mmCIF file of C-alpha atoms and ligand atoms in Angstrom:
data_model
loop_
_atom_site.group_PDB
_atom_site.id
_atom_site.type_symbol
_atom_site.label_atom_id
_atom_site.label_comp_id
_atom_site.label_asym_id
_atom_site.label_seq_id
_atom_site.Cartn_x
_atom_site.Cartn_y
_atom_site.Cartn_z
ATOM 1 C CA MET A 293 118.640 89.640 73.944
ATOM 2 C CA ILE A 294 114.794 89.847 73.906
ATOM 3 C CA PRO A 295 113.758 93.222 72.082
ATOM 4 C CA GLU A 296 111.060 93.811 74.489
ATOM 5 C CA LEU A 297 110.330 97.279 76.128
ATOM 6 C CA SER A 298 112.540 96.226 79.192
ATOM 7 C CA SER A 299 116.045 95.924 76.907
ATOM 8 C CA ILE A 300 114.672 99.212 74.672
ATOM 9 C CA LEU A 301 114.458 100.981 77.884
ATOM 10 C CA CYS A 302 117.647 100.429 79.279
ATOM 11 C CA ALA A 303 120.142 101.910 76.429
ATOM 12 C CA THR A 304 118.393 104.968 75.236
ATOM 13 C CA ASP A 305 120.907 107.802 74.108
ATOM 14 C CA VAL A 306 118.405 109.666 71.894
ATOM 15 C CA PRO A 307 117.616 113.433 72.742
ATOM 16 C CA ILE A 308 114.434 115.071 73.881
ATOM 17 C CA VAL A 309 111.946 116.320 71.024
ATOM 18 C CA VAL A 310 108.967 118.186 71.652
ATOM 19 C CA ARG A 311 105.479 118.222 69.340
ATOM 20 C CA LEU A 312 104.602 120.441 66.733
ATOM 21 C CA SER A 313 100.972 121.151 66.264
ATOM 22 C CA LEU A 314 98.971 118.325 65.810
ATOM 23 C CA GLU A 315 98.181 117.294 62.108
ATOM 24 C CA VAL A 316 97.006 113.688 62.159
ATOM 25 C CA LEU A 317 95.019 110.901 63.708
ATOM 26 C CA GLN A 318 96.093 107.525 63.392
ATOM 27 C CA VAL A 319 93.648 105.508 64.877
ATOM 28 C CA ASN A 320 94.318 101.425 65.259
ATOM 29 C CA LEU A 321 90.905 99.479 65.055
ATOM 30 C CA GLY A 322 92.379 96.430 66.273
ATOM 31 C CA TYR A 323 95.005 93.611 66.039
ATOM 32 C CA ARG A 324 93.257 91.117 64.091
ATOM 33 C CA CYS A 325 94.429 90.651 60.173
ATOM 34 C CA ASN A 326 93.888 88.290 57.715
ATOM 35 C CA GLN A 327 97.559 87.816 57.497
ATOM 36 C CA GLN A 328 100.611 87.334 59.520
ATOM 37 C CA CYS A 329 103.521 88.961 58.036
ATOM 38 C CA ILE A 330 106.994 87.978 59.479
ATOM 39 C CA HIS A 331 107.950 91.491 59.705
ATOM 40 C CA CYS A 332 104.619 92.730 61.724
ATOM 41 C CA HIS A 333 105.317 94.981 64.413
ATOM 42 C CA VAL A 334 102.013 94.853 66.128
ATOM 43 C CA ASN A 335 101.908 90.952 66.123
ATOM 44 C CA ALA A 336 98.606 91.201 64.260
ATOM 45 C CA GLY A 337 96.818 87.911 62.924
ATOM 46 C CA PRO A 338 93.528 86.063 62.758
ATOM 47 C CA GLU A 339 93.533 84.789 66.355
ATOM 48 C CA ARG A 340 94.031 88.328 67.766
ATOM 49 C CA GLU A 341 90.575 89.354 69.398
ATOM 50 C CA GLU A 342 91.308 93.423 70.150
ATOM 51 C CA MET A 343 88.758 95.161 68.375
ATOM 52 C CA MET A 344 87.847 99.239 68.854
ATOM 53 C CA GLU A 345 84.193 99.261 70.168
ATOM 54 C CA LYS A 346 81.174 101.645 68.323
ATOM 55 C CA SER A 347 81.503 103.654 71.698
ATOM 56 C CA THR A 348 85.060 103.994 71.450
ATOM 57 C CA ILE A 349 84.818 104.916 67.421
ATOM 58 C CA ASN A 350 82.319 107.642 68.662
ATOM 59 C CA GLN A 351 85.016 109.286 70.514
ATOM 60 C CA VAL A 352 87.402 109.381 68.155
ATOM 61 C CA ILE A 353 84.397 111.274 65.612
ATOM 62 C CA ASP A 354 83.766 113.468 68.800
ATOM 63 C CA PHE A 355 87.918 114.255 68.817
ATOM 64 C CA LEU A 356 87.876 115.056 65.238
ATOM 65 C CA ARG A 357 84.458 117.501 65.806
ATOM 66 C CA SER A 358 86.616 119.174 68.498
ATOM 67 C CA SER A 359 90.103 119.279 66.854
ATOM 68 C CA PRO A 360 91.733 121.050 63.465
ATOM 69 C CA VAL A 361 92.794 117.881 62.661
ATOM 70 C CA LYS A 362 92.041 117.206 58.888
ATOM 71 C CA LYS A 363 93.624 113.693 58.679
ATOM 72 C CA LEU A 364 92.445 110.559 59.617
ATOM 73 C CA ASP A 365 94.719 107.200 58.902
ATOM 74 C CA LEU A 366 93.273 103.871 59.555
ATOM 75 C CA THR A 367 95.505 100.892 60.674
ATOM 76 C CA GLY A 368 95.426 97.761 62.393
ATOM 77 C CA GLY A 369 96.047 94.622 61.768
ATOM 78 C CA ALA A 370 93.502 95.069 59.113
ATOM 79 C CA PRO A 371 91.539 97.982 60.172
ATOM 80 C CA GLU A 372 88.740 96.676 57.368
ATOM 81 C CA LEU A 373 87.755 93.951 59.933
ATOM 82 C CA ASN A 374 86.269 96.230 62.355
ATOM 83 C CA PRO A 375 82.436 95.604 61.752
ATOM 84 C CA ASN A 376 82.387 99.772 61.941
ATOM 85 C CA PHE A 377 85.275 100.495 59.655
ATOM 86 C CA ARG A 378 82.766 101.850 57.158
ATOM 87 C CA TYR A 379 80.805 104.191 59.662
ATOM 88 C CA LEU A 380 83.590 105.717 60.784
ATOM 89 C CA VAL A 381 84.955 106.235 57.562
ATOM 90 C CA ARG A 382 81.152 107.480 56.066
ATOM 91 C CA VAL A 383 81.298 109.710 59.359
ATOM 92 C CA SER A 384 84.594 111.452 58.476
ATOM 93 C CA ARG A 385 84.004 112.131 55.101
ATOM 94 C CA GLU A 386 80.733 113.830 55.832
ATOM 95 C CA MET A 387 82.800 115.971 57.886
ATOM 96 C CA ASN A 388 85.354 116.724 55.295
ATOM 97 C CA ILE A 389 88.207 114.460 56.761
ATOM 98 C CA HIS A 390 91.149 113.261 54.620
ATOM 99 C CA VAL A 391 90.757 109.529 55.288
ATOM 100 C CA ILE A 392 93.905 107.121 54.737
ATOM 101 C CA ASN A 393 93.105 103.268 54.667
ATOM 102 C CA ARG A 394 96.167 101.275 55.384
ATOM 103 C CA CYS A 395 95.438 98.060 53.688
ATOM 104 C CA ASN A 396 97.396 94.847 53.073
ATOM 105 C CA LEU A 397 95.729 94.023 49.685
ATOM 106 C CA THR A 398 94.287 90.894 50.312
ATOM 107 C CA ILE A 399 91.659 91.978 52.439
ATOM 108 C CA LEU A 400 89.615 93.599 49.332
ATOM 109 C CA ASP A 401 88.811 89.717 48.395
ATOM 110 C CA GLU A 402 88.079 88.239 51.676
ATOM 111 C CA PRO A 403 84.733 86.728 52.302
ATOM 112 C CA GLY A 404 82.686 89.146 54.409
ATOM 113 C CA GLN A 405 84.095 92.037 52.909
ATOM 114 C CA GLU A 406 82.314 92.417 49.677
ATOM 115 C CA GLY A 407 82.270 95.739 47.921
ATOM 116 C CA LEU A 408 84.870 97.086 50.150
ATOM 117 C CA SER A 409 86.843 98.591 47.014
ATOM 118 C CA GLU A 410 83.592 100.199 45.086
ATOM 119 C CA PHE A 411 83.275 101.703 49.147
ATOM 120 C CA LEU A 412 86.729 103.139 49.470
ATOM 121 C CA THR A 413 86.295 104.314 46.071
ATOM 122 C CA GLN A 414 82.722 106.229 46.596
ATOM 123 C CA HIS A 415 84.258 107.800 49.704
ATOM 124 C CA ARG A 416 87.200 108.968 48.371
ATOM 125 C CA VAL A 417 89.777 107.154 50.644
ATOM 126 C CA GLU A 418 93.776 107.328 50.250
ATOM 127 C CA ILE A 419 95.121 103.640 50.105
ATOM 128 C CA ILE A 420 98.262 102.922 51.335
ATOM 129 C CA ALA A 421 98.884 99.292 50.413
ATOM 130 C CA SER A 422 101.765 96.881 51.135
ATOM 131 C CA LEU A 423 103.610 95.712 48.837
ATOM 132 C CA PRO A 424 107.092 94.581 50.054
ATOM 133 C CA CYS A 425 108.459 93.385 46.462
ATOM 134 C CA TYR A 426 107.710 93.320 42.962
ATOM 135 C CA LEU A 427 108.534 89.816 42.852
ATOM 136 C CA ARG A 428 106.131 86.669 43.932
ATOM 137 C CA GLU A 429 108.821 85.068 45.965
ATOM 138 C CA ASN A 430 109.967 87.555 47.963
ATOM 139 C CA VAL A 431 106.195 88.934 49.013
ATOM 140 C CA ASP A 432 104.980 85.665 49.496
ATOM 141 C CA PHE A 433 108.170 84.627 51.990
ATOM 142 C CA GLN A 434 107.094 87.847 54.203
ATOM 143 C CA ARG A 435 103.474 87.960 53.730
ATOM 144 C CA GLY A 436 102.769 84.129 53.382
ATOM 145 C CA ASN A 437 102.211 82.238 50.429
ATOM 146 C CA GLY A 438 99.316 83.503 47.366
ATOM 147 C CA VAL A 439 100.001 86.648 49.082
ATOM 148 C CA PHE A 440 101.756 88.050 45.639
ATOM 149 C CA ASP A 441 98.814 86.578 43.616
ATOM 150 C CA ARG A 442 96.142 88.110 45.439
ATOM 151 C CA SER A 443 97.764 91.610 45.835
ATOM 152 C CA ILE A 444 98.098 91.590 42.379
ATOM 153 C CA ARG A 445 94.610 90.952 41.690
ATOM 154 C CA ALA A 446 93.500 93.784 44.397
ATOM 155 C CA LEU A 447 95.866 96.343 42.713
ATOM 156 C CA LYS A 448 94.471 95.517 39.203
ATOM 157 C CA LYS A 449 90.995 96.220 40.674
ATOM 158 C CA LEU A 450 91.655 99.061 42.435
ATOM 159 C CA ASN A 451 93.514 100.830 39.000
ATOM 160 C CA GLN A 452 90.178 99.826 37.163
ATOM 161 C CA LEU A 453 88.405 101.933 39.633
ATOM 162 C CA GLY A 454 90.163 104.748 38.833
ATOM 163 C CA TYR A 455 92.982 104.412 41.922
ATOM 164 C CA GLY A 456 96.711 105.486 40.886
ATOM 165 C CA GLN A 457 95.495 107.040 37.504
ATOM 166 C CA LYS A 458 96.633 109.954 36.036
ATOM 167 C CA GLY A 459 94.327 112.665 36.851
ATOM 168 C CA SER A 460 92.368 110.993 39.365
ATOM 169 C CA ASP A 461 91.595 111.892 42.766
ATOM 170 C CA LEU A 462 92.125 108.276 43.894
ATOM 171 C CA THR A 463 95.157 108.071 45.396
ATOM 172 C CA LEU A 464 97.006 104.655 45.893
ATOM 173 C CA ASN A 465 100.640 104.488 47.462
ATOM 174 C CA LEU A 466 102.464 101.570 47.880
ATOM 175 C CA VAL A 467 104.773 100.536 50.800
ATOM 176 C CA TYR A 468 108.281 98.738 50.956
ATOM 177 C CA ASN A 469 109.882 97.590 53.511
ATOM 178 C CA PRO A 470 112.910 95.468 53.847
ATOM 179 C CA LEU A 471 112.810 91.584 53.652
ATOM 180 C CA ASP A 472 115.223 91.112 56.141
ATOM 181 C CA ALA A 473 117.988 92.926 58.731
ATOM 182 C CA PHE A 474 119.139 96.177 56.104
ATOM 183 C CA LEU A 475 117.794 99.509 55.775
ATOM 184 C CA PRO A 476 115.589 100.412 52.753
ATOM 185 C CA PRO A 477 117.287 101.047 49.277
ATOM 186 C CA LEU A 478 116.731 105.188 48.039
ATOM 187 C CA GLN A 479 113.174 105.763 47.716
ATOM 188 C CA LYS A 480 113.235 107.517 44.706
ATOM 189 C CA VAL A 481 115.227 104.689 42.773
ATOM 190 C CA LEU A 482 113.227 101.761 44.158
ATOM 191 C CA GLU A 483 109.686 103.870 43.384
ATOM 192 C CA GLU A 484 110.880 104.132 39.589
ATOM 193 C CA GLU A 485 112.096 100.165 39.368
ATOM 194 C CA TYR A 486 108.700 99.160 41.061
ATOM 195 C CA ARG A 487 106.835 101.773 38.487
ATOM 196 C CA ARG A 488 108.714 100.033 35.794
ATOM 197 C CA GLU A 489 108.530 96.232 36.727
ATOM 198 C CA LEU A 490 104.834 96.567 38.176
ATOM 199 C CA GLY A 491 103.767 98.505 34.859
ATOM 200 C CA GLN A 492 105.642 95.884 32.388
ATOM 201 C CA ARG A 493 104.958 92.808 34.239
ATOM 202 C CA HIS A 494 100.799 93.422 35.462
ATOM 203 C CA GLY A 495 100.137 97.062 33.905
ATOM 204 C CA ILE A 496 100.030 98.313 37.380
ATOM 205 C CA VAL A 497 100.029 102.348 38.114
ATOM 206 C CA PHE A 498 100.097 103.766 41.446
ATOM 207 C CA ASN A 499 101.376 107.292 42.494
ATOM 208 C CA CYS A 500 104.087 106.850 44.929
ATOM 209 C CA LEU A 501 106.271 103.980 46.979
ATOM 210 C CA TYR A 502 107.123 104.799 50.208
ATOM 211 C CA THR A 503 109.957 102.896 51.923
ATOM 212 C CA ILE A 504 109.655 101.918 55.722
ATOM 213 C CA THR A 505 112.648 100.800 57.824
ATOM 214 C CA ASN A 506 111.381 97.507 59.959
ATOM 215 C CA MET A 507 111.055 98.306 63.296
ATOM 216 C CA PRO A 508 113.368 95.796 65.841
ATOM 217 C CA ILE A 509 110.270 94.979 68.196
ATOM 218 C CA HIS A 510 107.699 92.378 68.504
ATOM 219 C CA ARG A 511 107.521 89.916 65.198
ATOM 220 C CA PHE A 512 110.511 91.079 63.423
ATOM 221 C CA GLY A 513 112.510 91.850 66.831
ATOM 222 C CA HIS A 514 111.941 88.282 67.609
ATOM 223 C CA ARG A 515 113.259 87.039 64.406
ATOM 224 C CA LEU A 516 115.791 89.099 64.793
ATOM 225 C CA THR A 517 116.658 87.707 68.316
ATOM 226 C CA SER A 518 116.234 84.280 67.042
ATOM 227 C CA HIS A 519 118.947 84.817 63.866
ATOM 228 C CA GLY A 520 121.404 86.526 66.572
ATOM 229 C CA GLU A 521 121.229 89.536 64.249
ATOM 230 C CA TYR A 522 119.362 91.740 67.238
ATOM 231 C CA GLN A 523 122.285 93.696 68.114
ATOM 232 C CA SER A 524 123.961 93.893 64.872
ATOM 233 C CA TYR A 525 120.726 95.780 63.777
ATOM 234 C CA MET A 526 120.733 97.731 66.538
ATOM 235 C CA ASN A 527 124.475 98.721 65.730
ATOM 236 C CA LEU A 528 123.099 99.404 61.945
ATOM 237 C CA LEU A 529 120.350 101.898 63.284
ATOM 238 C CA ARG A 530 122.307 103.795 65.223
ATOM 239 C CA LYS A 531 125.775 104.292 62.893
ATOM 240 C CA ALA A 532 122.928 105.262 60.273
ATOM 241 C CA HIS A 533 121.489 107.951 62.609
ATOM 242 C CA LEU A 534 121.314 111.596 60.987
ATOM 243 C CA GLU A 535 120.372 114.346 63.693
ATOM 244 C CA THR A 536 118.451 116.460 61.181
ATOM 245 C CA ASN A 537 115.843 113.681 60.925
ATOM 246 C CA LEU A 538 114.674 114.386 64.090
ATOM 247 C CA GLN A 539 113.203 117.871 62.584
ATOM 248 C CA SER A 540 110.599 115.612 60.822
ATOM 249 C CA ILE A 541 109.621 112.589 62.668
ATOM 250 C CA MET A 542 106.668 111.828 62.358
ATOM 251 C CA CYS A 543 105.768 111.830 66.130
ATOM 252 C CA ARG A 544 106.136 115.433 66.013
ATOM 253 C CA THR A 545 102.800 116.340 64.114
ATOM 254 C CA LEU A 546 100.896 112.832 64.529
ATOM 255 C CA ILE A 547 99.370 110.601 67.867
ATOM 256 C CA SER A 548 98.079 107.130 67.438
ATOM 257 C CA VAL A 549 94.884 105.540 69.390
ATOM 258 C CA ASP A 550 95.082 102.135 70.222
ATOM 259 C CA TRP A 551 91.582 100.146 69.983
ATOM 260 C CA GLN A 552 90.560 100.783 73.892
ATOM 261 C CA GLY A 553 91.110 104.749 72.866
ATOM 262 C CA PHE A 554 94.245 105.214 74.786
ATOM 263 C CA VAL A 555 97.049 107.567 73.419
ATOM 264 C CA PHE A 556 100.508 107.303 72.170
ATOM 265 C CA ASP A 557 103.363 109.168 70.340
ATOM 266 C CA CYS A 558 103.052 106.621 67.452
ATOM 267 C CA ASP A 559 101.971 103.222 66.725
ATOM 268 C CA PHE A 560 105.408 101.845 67.594
ATOM 269 C CA ASN A 561 105.112 103.062 71.022
ATOM 270 C CA GLN A 562 101.357 101.772 71.193
ATOM 271 C CA ALA A 563 102.725 98.599 70.313
ATOM 272 C CA LEU A 564 105.463 98.532 72.982
ATOM 273 C CA GLY A 565 102.886 99.774 75.492
ATOM 274 C CA LEU A 566 104.799 103.434 75.856
ATOM 275 C CA SER A 567 102.201 105.976 76.666
ATOM 276 C CA LEU A 568 102.100 109.461 75.557
ATOM 277 C CA ARG A 569 103.017 111.429 78.585
ATOM 278 C CA LEU A 570 100.720 114.582 79.511
ATOM 279 C CA GLY A 571 102.638 116.442 82.636
ATOM 280 C CA GLU A 572 102.260 114.023 85.325
ATOM 281 C CA ARG A 573 99.828 111.809 83.520
ATOM 282 C CA SER A 574 101.244 108.508 82.259
ATOM 283 C CA ARG A 575 98.251 107.193 80.410
ATOM 284 C CA VAL A 576 95.681 109.264 78.548
ATOM 285 C CA HIS A 577 92.693 108.820 76.975
ATOM 286 C CA LEU A 578 91.799 110.287 73.415
ATOM 287 C CA SER A 579 88.201 111.584 75.155
ATOM 288 C CA GLU A 580 90.637 113.654 77.351
ATOM 289 C CA LEU A 581 92.286 115.575 74.730
ATOM 290 C CA LYS A 582 89.334 116.809 73.293
ATOM 291 C CA GLY A 583 90.213 120.694 71.802
ATOM 292 C CA MET A 584 93.831 119.928 72.725
ATOM 293 C CA ASP A 585 96.833 120.760 70.412
ATOM 294 C CA LEU A 586 99.740 118.943 72.390
ATOM 295 C CA LYS A 587 102.139 121.515 70.880
ATOM 296 C CA GLY A 588 105.387 121.654 72.927
ATOM 297 C CA ASN A 589 104.553 117.889 74.734
ATOM 298 C CA PRO A 590 107.648 116.021 74.805
ATOM 299 C CA ILE A 591 107.734 112.814 72.809
ATOM 300 C CA GLN A 592 108.636 109.422 74.514
ATOM 301 C CA LEU A 593 111.683 108.741 72.582
ATOM 302 C CA LEU A 594 113.686 105.529 72.899
ATOM 303 C CA ASP A 595 115.855 103.378 71.024
ATOM 304 C CA HIS A 596 113.360 101.909 68.662
ATOM 305 C CA CYS A 597 113.280 105.622 67.551
ATOM 306 C CA TYR A 598 116.648 105.081 65.586
ATOM 307 C CA GLY A 599 114.295 102.972 63.169
ATOM 308 C CA CYS A 600 112.836 106.405 62.120
ATOM 309 C CA THR A 601 115.972 108.399 62.443
ATOM 310 C CA ALA A 602 118.311 105.897 60.568
ATOM 311 C CA GLY A 603 119.753 106.731 56.726
ATOM 312 C CA GLN A 604 116.529 108.530 54.850
ATOM 313 C CA GLY A 605 114.685 108.741 57.742
ATOM 314 C CA SER A 606 111.348 106.192 58.141
ATOM 315 C CA SER A 607 107.640 107.375 58.974
ATOM 316 C CA CYS A 608 104.192 105.902 58.267
ATOM 317 C CA THR A 609 104.606 107.895 54.710
ATOM 318 C CA GLY A 610 108.110 106.720 54.002
ATOM 319 C CA VAL A 611 111.305 108.611 53.728
ATOM 320 C CA LEU A 612 111.592 111.780 55.904
ATOM 321 C CA ARG A 613 111.492 115.264 54.155
ATOM 322 C CA GLU A 614 112.982 118.540 55.754
ATOM 323 C CA SER A 615 110.169 119.752 58.212
ATOM 324 C CA PRO A 616 108.631 123.062 56.803
ATOM 325 C CA HIS A 617 108.950 123.893 60.600
ATOM 326 C CA HIS A 618 111.948 125.055 62.090
ATOM 327 C CA THR A 619 111.095 124.642 65.831
ATOM 328 C CA PRO A 620 114.202 124.371 67.722
ATOM 329 C CA MET A 621 114.338 120.970 69.551
ATOM 330 C CA ALA A 622 115.071 120.355 73.472
ATOM 331 C CA MET A 623 118.323 118.125 73.255
ATOM 332 C CA THR A 624 119.788 116.336 76.191
HETATM 333 S S1 SF4 B 179 102.198 93.842 58.811
HETATM 334 FE FE1 SF4 B 179 99.925 94.348 58.105
HETATM 335 S S2 SF4 B 179 99.041 92.692 57.119
HETATM 336 FE FE2 SF4 B 179 100.874 91.945 58.061
HETATM 337 S S3 SF4 B 179 100.454 90.909 59.696
HETATM 338 FE FE3 SF4 B 179 100.847 92.684 60.379
HETATM 339 S S4 SF4 B 179 99.379 94.216 60.396
HETATM 340 FE FE4 SF4 B 179 98.603 92.499 58.988
HETATM 341 S S1 SF4 B 180 109.686 105.319 66.765
HETATM 342 FE FE1 SF4 B 180 109.745 107.199 65.608
HETATM 343 S S2 SF4 B 180 107.707 107.896 65.311
HETATM 344 FE FE2 SF4 B 180 107.849 106.793 67.199
HETATM 345 S S3 SF4 B 180 108.091 107.913 69.165
HETATM 346 FE FE3 SF4 B 180 109.970 106.855 68.048
HETATM 347 S S4 SF4 B 180 110.874 108.547 66.764
HETATM 348 FE FE4 SF4 B 180 108.549 109.026 67.051
#
């Protein structure tokens, strides 16, 4: 079975969940990336040409001006490859928006990205950086040859600039995702392991480790299919589903915007082309949501959502914690 939208749509039995107030605007600045990782859920790579234009970036800024949202989460591809990345960061920080950069680390020493680490430092941008293991062979297996050494060099530089250091306001969080078709280990336990190993082996410090479950879509989904593991992975996710995780799935407080400005309940739905629904509307542009909060709007939950609700739960900021909000959910 090919894990694309048609197969995911046919078997869903997850409940209906509605949105809380909007807290985070996640913006995908384009699918181009200097890497081509085997688990990538957006099929990013050097050949992708989709890139958010400046006019759409200005619509993002207009939305932020009209909204109480105070957090902007920039992703891609490698978001830094967008020629207007620094413009968006600069203007958002001037508006006192907290900016998160989802950084693959190797981008920091790519030709053409000179001064990027210093720019992020100067603008107090939070960095969430992928590092699926503290061992070279595992990182290079998932992310490509040479990625581990370049990532370690980048982390050392960020530490030198003050990122991840005690007492510093420069936040450096790392992201772990499993190397294959299994659920992540306990986040707290793995965080301590990372802290010890990265500290002892390389003298690297960081703030938090986020564990993220691999989504059974796109590149990872195809890998599961080609190994005959798609159904067993879906069964693993389904069996580990915890109803309480639905309280705090990230799509309750986040929207995701694609490179053309269209809006989705999350980055995974964006990768599947499952637009946010608003009333009768099946496709909504960010420019149409100015001043809107979306509270109470139903979320498009389908079978891939078990990737968020299995076990400890999973989101773009790691495991799910019990939501401070206890808004009852509509269940089917
Ligand atoms: S997982 Fe991240 S770094 Fe890897 S190809 Fe996808 S966008 Fe690029
Ligand atoms: S994949 Fe996760 S974040 Fe996205 S809609 Fe499903 S539960 Fe929500």
